[in-house]
Amino acid sequence: MRATPRDAATSEHLHPIHRADLPSGTIALARFLIGKVLVREDGASFLTGRIVETEAYPPGDDAAHHRSGRTARNASLFLAHGHVYVYRAYGTAMMLNVSSEADGVGGGVLIRAAEPLSGIDVMRARRGTDDIRRLARGPGCLAQAFDIGFALDGDAYGAGNALWFADDRSKPPRIARSVRIGITRNADKPWRFFVRGSPFVSGPAKLNRA
DNA sequence: TGAAAGATTCGCT
DNA sequence: GCGAATCTTTCAG
């Protein structure tokens, strides 16, 4: 298969979102990113997907990785908003986060799911499935499809153009919210955002009707 | 130095 | 729908 350079028909409608234009509050950023386009460039491929599900982990949140202060592992969460934080859960699943507060303050947004737009063949090969709905549904699956690894951890958003966000100015999605998935502390906070009715959203159907 | 928990996923029943 | 797999980080002793 030929490498997929930037697809003209796709990028023509992509308007890059500069880091200065990202909201700096955790909740605001989580909501802002819904419906935006995640872009992953690694030289050989150009992958895009529309973000359909995020979760906010604001300062003071007991469920967040930054709850017990800054460590070597979670340092990226304390960088100025717009830095990439990557970690591995349960030994297998990589998770993509974006720091969301001022420098020195811990906060992050987890990107949980996306609707594949371009580079779909590459994602299919990486995920080992042809079902487009399963390519980037769930944080670990999304990371695998977009080849998110520790190499990206700590990167400033947009650095080297490896990872950035764009606005394709499509119709704004209907955003719904619910409690977050898979956590035990602060489990009653409605800090998960998703596109209502999207088949690319993860999580139990019960939550997605809320 | 050891043990336990964790922002999940996949396969099997 | 349920339970195992899997491994890093963190906390306790």
mmCIF file of C-alpha atoms (C1' of nucleotides) in Angstrom:
data_model
loop_
_atom_site.group_PDB
_atom_site.id
_atom_site.type_symbol
_atom_site.label_atom_id
_atom_site.label_comp_id
_atom_site.label_asym_id
_atom_site.label_seq_id
_atom_site.Cartn_x
_atom_site.Cartn_y
_atom_site.Cartn_z
ATOM 1 C CA MET A 1 0.000 0.000 0.000
ATOM 2 C CA ARG A 2 1.224 3.441 -0.885
ATOM 3 C CA ALA A 3 2.041 5.768 1.968
ATOM 4 C CA THR A 4 -0.715 8.263 2.513
ATOM 5 C CA PRO A 5 0.593 11.799 2.170
ATOM 6 C CA ARG A 6 -1.629 14.619 3.187
ATOM 7 C CA ASP A 7 -4.810 14.076 1.255
ATOM 8 C CA ALA A 8 -5.671 17.248 -0.623
ATOM 9 C CA ALA A 9 -9.393 16.676 -0.503
ATOM 10 C CA THR A 10 -9.195 16.232 3.246
ATOM 11 C CA SER A 11 -6.728 18.911 4.283
ATOM 12 C CA GLU A 12 -8.415 21.516 2.124
ATOM 13 C CA HIS A 13 -11.131 21.782 4.730
ATOM 14 C CA LEU A 14 -8.899 21.536 7.771
ATOM 15 C CA HIS A 15 -8.197 24.758 9.615
ATOM 16 C CA PRO A 16 -5.414 24.228 12.177
ATOM 17 C CA ILE A 17 -6.240 25.276 15.723
ATOM 18 C CA HIS A 18 -3.290 27.111 17.196
ATOM 19 C CA ARG A 19 -2.255 26.379 20.742
ATOM 20 C CA ALA A 20 -3.059 29.925 21.816
ATOM 21 C CA ASP A 21 -6.636 29.332 20.689
ATOM 22 C CA LEU A 22 -7.189 26.338 22.937
ATOM 23 C CA PRO A 23 -9.267 27.106 26.047
ATOM 24 C CA SER A 24 -7.148 26.752 29.200
ATOM 25 C CA GLY A 25 -9.739 25.395 31.621
ATOM 26 C CA THR A 26 -10.075 21.627 31.897
ATOM 27 C CA ILE A 27 -13.841 21.431 31.534
ATOM 28 C CA ALA A 28 -13.849 24.051 28.807
ATOM 29 C CA LEU A 29 -11.154 22.234 26.844
ATOM 30 C CA ALA A 30 -12.905 18.875 27.145
ATOM 31 C CA ARG A 31 -16.081 20.362 25.721
ATOM 32 C CA PHE A 32 -14.212 22.391 23.104
ATOM 33 C CA LEU A 33 -12.494 19.340 21.630
ATOM 34 C CA ILE A 34 -15.728 17.480 20.895
ATOM 35 C CA GLY A 35 -16.346 17.630 17.135
ATOM 36 C CA LYS A 36 -12.817 18.865 16.363
ATOM 37 C CA VAL A 37 -10.446 16.873 14.167
ATOM 38 C CA LEU A 38 -7.472 15.014 15.615
ATOM 39 C CA VAL A 39 -4.543 15.003 13.173
ATOM 40 C CA ARG A 40 -1.611 12.598 13.445
ATOM 41 C CA GLU A 41 1.368 12.946 11.097
ATOM 42 C CA ASP A 42 4.384 10.692 11.288
ATOM 43 C CA GLY A 43 5.953 11.208 7.901
ATOM 44 C CA ALA A 44 4.626 8.001 6.381
ATOM 45 C CA SER A 45 0.957 8.528 7.072
ATOM 46 C CA PHE A 46 -1.588 11.266 7.613
ATOM 47 C CA LEU A 47 -4.389 10.224 9.905
ATOM 48 C CA THR A 48 -7.429 12.230 10.922
ATOM 49 C CA GLY A 49 -10.456 11.521 13.059
ATOM 50 C CA ARG A 50 -13.289 13.523 14.518
ATOM 51 C CA ILE A 51 -13.217 13.542 18.312
ATOM 52 C CA VAL A 52 -16.540 12.273 19.633
ATOM 53 C CA GLU A 53 -15.759 11.590 23.301
ATOM 54 C CA THR A 54 -13.565 13.221 25.991
ATOM 55 C CA GLU A 55 -13.257 13.259 29.771
ATOM 56 C CA ALA A 56 -12.076 16.112 32.015
ATOM 57 C CA TYR A 57 -9.698 15.569 34.953
ATOM 58 C CA PRO A 58 -9.555 19.040 36.532
ATOM 59 C CA PRO A 59 -7.337 20.242 39.409
ATOM 60 C CA GLY A 60 -8.294 18.755 42.755
ATOM 61 C CA ASP A 61 -9.945 15.717 41.159
ATOM 62 C CA ASP A 62 -9.293 12.600 43.243
ATOM 63 C CA ALA A 63 -9.699 10.379 40.198
ATOM 64 C CA ALA A 64 -6.939 12.117 38.258
ATOM 65 C CA HIS A 65 -3.324 11.009 37.985
ATOM 66 C CA HIS A 66 -2.141 14.363 39.276
ATOM 67 C CA ARG A 67 -4.043 13.928 42.569
ATOM 68 C CA SER A 68 -0.922 13.216 44.658
ATOM 69 C CA GLY A 69 1.238 15.910 43.171
ATOM 70 C CA ARG A 70 3.804 16.115 40.445
ATOM 71 C CA THR A 71 5.949 13.029 39.805
ATOM 72 C CA ALA A 72 8.245 11.985 36.990
ATOM 73 C CA ARG A 73 5.417 10.026 35.428
ATOM 74 C CA ASN A 74 2.684 12.651 35.383
ATOM 75 C CA ALA A 75 4.874 15.722 34.902
ATOM 76 C CA SER A 76 3.269 16.438 31.537
ATOM 77 C CA LEU A 77 -0.063 17.126 33.218
ATOM 78 C CA PHE A 78 1.546 20.055 35.033
ATOM 79 C CA LEU A 79 2.874 21.711 31.886
ATOM 80 C CA ALA A 80 1.026 24.648 30.376
ATOM 81 C CA HIS A 81 -2.205 23.640 28.667
ATOM 82 C CA GLY A 82 -1.752 22.009 25.291
ATOM 83 C CA HIS A 83 1.001 19.526 26.151
ATOM 84 C CA VAL A 84 0.636 15.825 25.453
ATOM 85 C CA TYR A 85 0.410 13.321 28.302
ATOM 86 C CA VAL A 86 0.543 9.612 27.499
ATOM 87 C CA TYR A 87 0.314 6.705 29.935
ATOM 88 C CA ARG A 88 -0.368 3.010 29.934
ATOM 89 C CA ALA A 89 -3.231 1.436 31.880
ATOM 90 C CA TYR A 90 -3.627 -2.226 32.800
ATOM 91 C CA GLY A 91 -0.395 -3.055 31.082
ATOM 92 C CA THR A 92 -1.742 -2.842 27.564
ATOM 93 C CA ALA A 93 -3.780 0.250 26.775
ATOM 94 C CA MET A 94 -2.120 3.549 25.901
ATOM 95 C CA MET A 95 -4.100 6.690 26.645
ATOM 96 C CA LEU A 96 -3.893 10.101 24.997
ATOM 97 C CA ASN A 97 -4.361 13.200 27.158
ATOM 98 C CA VAL A 98 -3.870 16.927 26.700
ATOM 99 C CA SER A 99 -2.833 19.092 29.633
ATOM 100 C CA SER A 100 -5.412 21.753 30.288
ATOM 101 C CA GLU A 101 -4.332 24.230 32.944
ATOM 102 C CA ALA A 102 -1.654 26.862 33.548
ATOM 103 C CA ASP A 103 2.006 25.879 33.955
ATOM 104 C CA GLY A 104 2.487 24.208 37.355
ATOM 105 C CA VAL A 105 -1.177 23.246 37.773
ATOM 106 C CA GLY A 106 -2.232 19.627 37.266
ATOM 107 C CA GLY A 107 -5.117 19.038 34.878
ATOM 108 C CA GLY A 108 -5.850 17.063 31.743
ATOM 109 C CA VAL A 109 -8.368 15.979 29.143
ATOM 110 C CA LEU A 110 -8.551 12.349 28.065
ATOM 111 C CA ILE A 111 -9.395 11.720 24.410
ATOM 112 C CA ARG A 112 -11.573 8.605 24.559
ATOM 113 C CA ALA A 113 -12.938 8.052 21.059
ATOM 114 C CA ALA A 114 -12.903 9.385 17.495
ATOM 115 C CA GLU A 115 -14.664 8.873 14.187
ATOM 116 C CA PRO A 116 -12.016 7.900 11.573
ATOM 117 C CA LEU A 117 -11.938 10.333 8.630
ATOM 118 C CA SER A 118 -8.761 9.601 6.662
ATOM 119 C CA GLY A 119 -5.942 7.077 6.797
ATOM 120 C CA ILE A 120 -8.562 4.453 7.538
ATOM 121 C CA ASP A 121 -6.625 1.659 5.829
ATOM 122 C CA VAL A 122 -3.652 2.297 8.129
ATOM 123 C CA MET A 123 -5.929 2.203 11.166
ATOM 124 C CA ARG A 124 -7.536 -1.035 9.994
ATOM 125 C CA ALA A 125 -4.137 -2.688 9.668
ATOM 126 C CA ARG A 126 -3.041 -1.527 13.112
ATOM 127 C CA ARG A 127 -6.259 -2.516 14.827
ATOM 128 C CA GLY A 128 -6.739 -5.784 12.973
ATOM 129 C CA THR A 129 -10.391 -5.167 12.222
ATOM 130 C CA ASP A 130 -12.399 -3.851 9.285
ATOM 131 C CA ASP A 131 -15.225 -2.501 11.404
ATOM 132 C CA ILE A 132 -14.803 1.268 11.136
ATOM 133 C CA ARG A 133 -16.825 1.788 14.293
ATOM 134 C CA ARG A 134 -14.249 -0.117 16.316
ATOM 135 C CA LEU A 135 -11.106 1.542 14.974
ATOM 136 C CA ALA A 136 -10.911 4.334 17.564
ATOM 137 C CA ARG A 137 -13.704 3.567 20.018
ATOM 138 C CA GLY A 138 -12.231 3.565 23.527
ATOM 139 C CA PRO A 139 -9.018 5.310 24.637
ATOM 140 C CA GLY A 140 -6.743 2.292 24.163
ATOM 141 C CA CYS A 141 -8.142 1.574 20.712
ATOM 142 C CA LEU A 142 -7.798 5.194 19.639
ATOM 143 C CA ALA A 143 -4.163 5.251 20.745
ATOM 144 C CA GLN A 144 -3.438 2.083 18.810
ATOM 145 C CA ALA A 145 -5.129 3.323 15.637
ATOM 146 C CA PHE A 146 -3.270 6.653 15.753
ATOM 147 C CA ASP A 147 0.022 5.136 16.944
ATOM 148 C CA ILE A 148 0.128 7.129 20.167
ATOM 149 C CA GLY A 149 3.116 6.144 22.312
ATOM 150 C CA PHE A 150 5.432 7.417 25.017
ATOM 151 C CA ALA A 151 7.472 9.150 22.336
ATOM 152 C CA LEU A 152 4.764 11.820 22.244
ATOM 153 C CA ASP A 153 4.570 12.309 26.017
ATOM 154 C CA GLY A 154 5.608 15.802 27.032
ATOM 155 C CA ASP A 155 5.470 17.219 23.512
ATOM 156 C CA ALA A 156 4.095 20.677 23.142
ATOM 157 C CA TYR A 157 0.902 20.515 21.145
ATOM 158 C CA GLY A 158 1.736 20.921 17.463
ATOM 159 C CA ALA A 159 5.490 20.444 17.930
ATOM 160 C CA GLY A 160 6.903 18.823 14.816
ATOM 161 C CA ASN A 161 3.348 18.585 13.544
ATOM 162 C CA ALA A 162 3.200 15.052 14.953
ATOM 163 C CA LEU A 163 -0.102 15.732 16.653
ATOM 164 C CA TRP A 164 -2.477 18.655 16.337
ATOM 165 C CA PHE A 165 -6.113 19.597 16.205
ATOM 166 C CA ALA A 166 -8.105 21.176 13.420
ATOM 167 C CA ASP A 167 -11.547 22.598 12.782
ATOM 168 C CA ASP A 168 -13.241 21.527 9.560
ATOM 169 C CA ARG A 169 -16.138 23.893 10.216
ATOM 170 C CA SER A 170 -18.712 21.187 9.914
ATOM 171 C CA LYS A 171 -22.032 21.462 11.630
ATOM 172 C CA PRO A 172 -21.491 21.624 15.435
ATOM 173 C CA PRO A 173 -22.392 18.303 17.071
ATOM 174 C CA ARG A 174 -24.995 17.877 19.765
ATOM 175 C CA ILE A 175 -22.922 17.491 22.907
ATOM 176 C CA ALA A 176 -24.180 15.378 25.797
ATOM 177 C CA ARG A 177 -22.498 14.750 29.136
ATOM 178 C CA SER A 178 -22.385 11.932 31.668
ATOM 179 C CA VAL A 179 -20.327 10.570 34.529
ATOM 180 C CA ARG A 180 -16.878 9.276 33.653
ATOM 181 C CA ILE A 181 -16.093 5.666 32.809
ATOM 182 C CA GLY A 182 -13.897 3.174 34.621
ATOM 183 C CA ILE A 183 -13.016 5.167 37.733
ATOM 184 C CA THR A 184 -13.887 4.678 41.396
ATOM 185 C CA ARG A 185 -13.139 8.052 43.014
ATOM 186 C CA ASN A 186 -15.223 11.066 42.205
ATOM 187 C CA ALA A 187 -17.321 8.723 40.078
ATOM 188 C CA ASP A 188 -20.399 10.910 40.329
ATOM 189 C CA LYS A 189 -18.962 13.970 38.542
ATOM 190 C CA PRO A 190 -20.507 14.635 35.089
ATOM 191 C CA TRP A 191 -17.203 15.349 33.395
ATOM 192 C CA ARG A 192 -17.494 13.110 30.333
ATOM 193 C CA PHE A 193 -18.548 14.732 27.072
ATOM 194 C CA PHE A 194 -19.647 12.965 23.885
ATOM 195 C CA VAL A 195 -21.557 13.404 20.639
ATOM 196 C CA ARG A 196 -25.129 12.357 21.189
ATOM 197 C CA GLY A 197 -26.136 9.455 18.958
ATOM 198 C CA SER A 198 -22.698 8.825 17.467
ATOM 199 C CA PRO A 199 -21.927 5.127 16.825
ATOM 200 C CA PHE A 200 -18.252 5.864 17.462
ATOM 201 C CA VAL A 201 -18.709 6.675 21.150
ATOM 202 C CA SER A 202 -17.520 4.080 23.693
ATOM 203 C CA GLY A 203 -19.069 3.126 26.991
ATOM 204 C CA PRO A 204 -22.301 1.445 28.073
ATOM 205 C CA ALA A 205 -25.370 2.350 26.037
ATOM 206 C CA LYS A 206 -27.175 3.358 29.201
ATOM 207 C CA LEU A 207 -24.819 6.300 29.775
ATOM 208 C CA ASN A 208 -25.009 7.431 26.178
ATOM 209 C CA ARG A 209 -28.743 7.977 26.236
ATOM 210 C CA ALA A 210 -28.502 10.438 29.112
ATOM 211 C "C1'" DT B 1 11.667 -4.489 48.517
ATOM 212 C "C1'" DG B 2 7.011 -6.189 48.049
ATOM 213 C "C1'" DA B 3 2.193 -5.623 47.278
ATOM 214 C "C1'" DA B 4 -1.865 -3.503 45.439
ATOM 215 C "C1'" DA B 5 -4.522 -0.745 42.367
ATOM 216 C "C1'" DG B 6 -5.560 1.105 37.981
ATOM 217 C "C1'" DA B 7 -8.881 6.777 33.153
ATOM 218 C "C1'" DT B 8 -9.032 -1.071 29.559
ATOM 219 C "C1'" DT B 9 -9.680 -4.608 26.187
ATOM 220 C "C1'" DC B 10 -10.701 -9.031 24.462
ATOM 221 C "C1'" DG B 11 -12.434 -13.600 24.398
ATOM 222 C "C1'" DC B 12 -15.466 -16.901 26.110
ATOM 223 C "C1'" DT B 13 -19.926 -18.426 28.189
ATOM 224 C "C1'" DG C 1 -22.267 -10.162 30.724
ATOM 225 C "C1'" DC C 2 -18.100 -11.626 33.182
ATOM 226 C "C1'" DG C 3 -13.389 -12.412 34.237
ATOM 227 C "C1'" DA C 4 -8.546 -12.821 32.937
ATOM 228 C "C1'" DA C 5 -4.473 -10.611 30.947
ATOM 229 C "C1'" DT C 6 -0.703 -7.511 31.795
ATOM 230 C "C1'" DC C 7 2.744 -4.024 33.692
ATOM 231 C "C1'" DT C 8 3.819 0.416 35.506
ATOM 232 C "C1'" DT C 9 3.490 3.473 39.276
ATOM 233 C "C1'" DT C 10 2.810 4.352 43.945
ATOM 234 C "C1'" DC C 11 2.599 3.462 48.820
ATOM 235 C "C1'" DA C 12 3.605 0.807 52.869
ATOM 236 C "C1'" DG C 13 6.686 -1.753 55.852
#
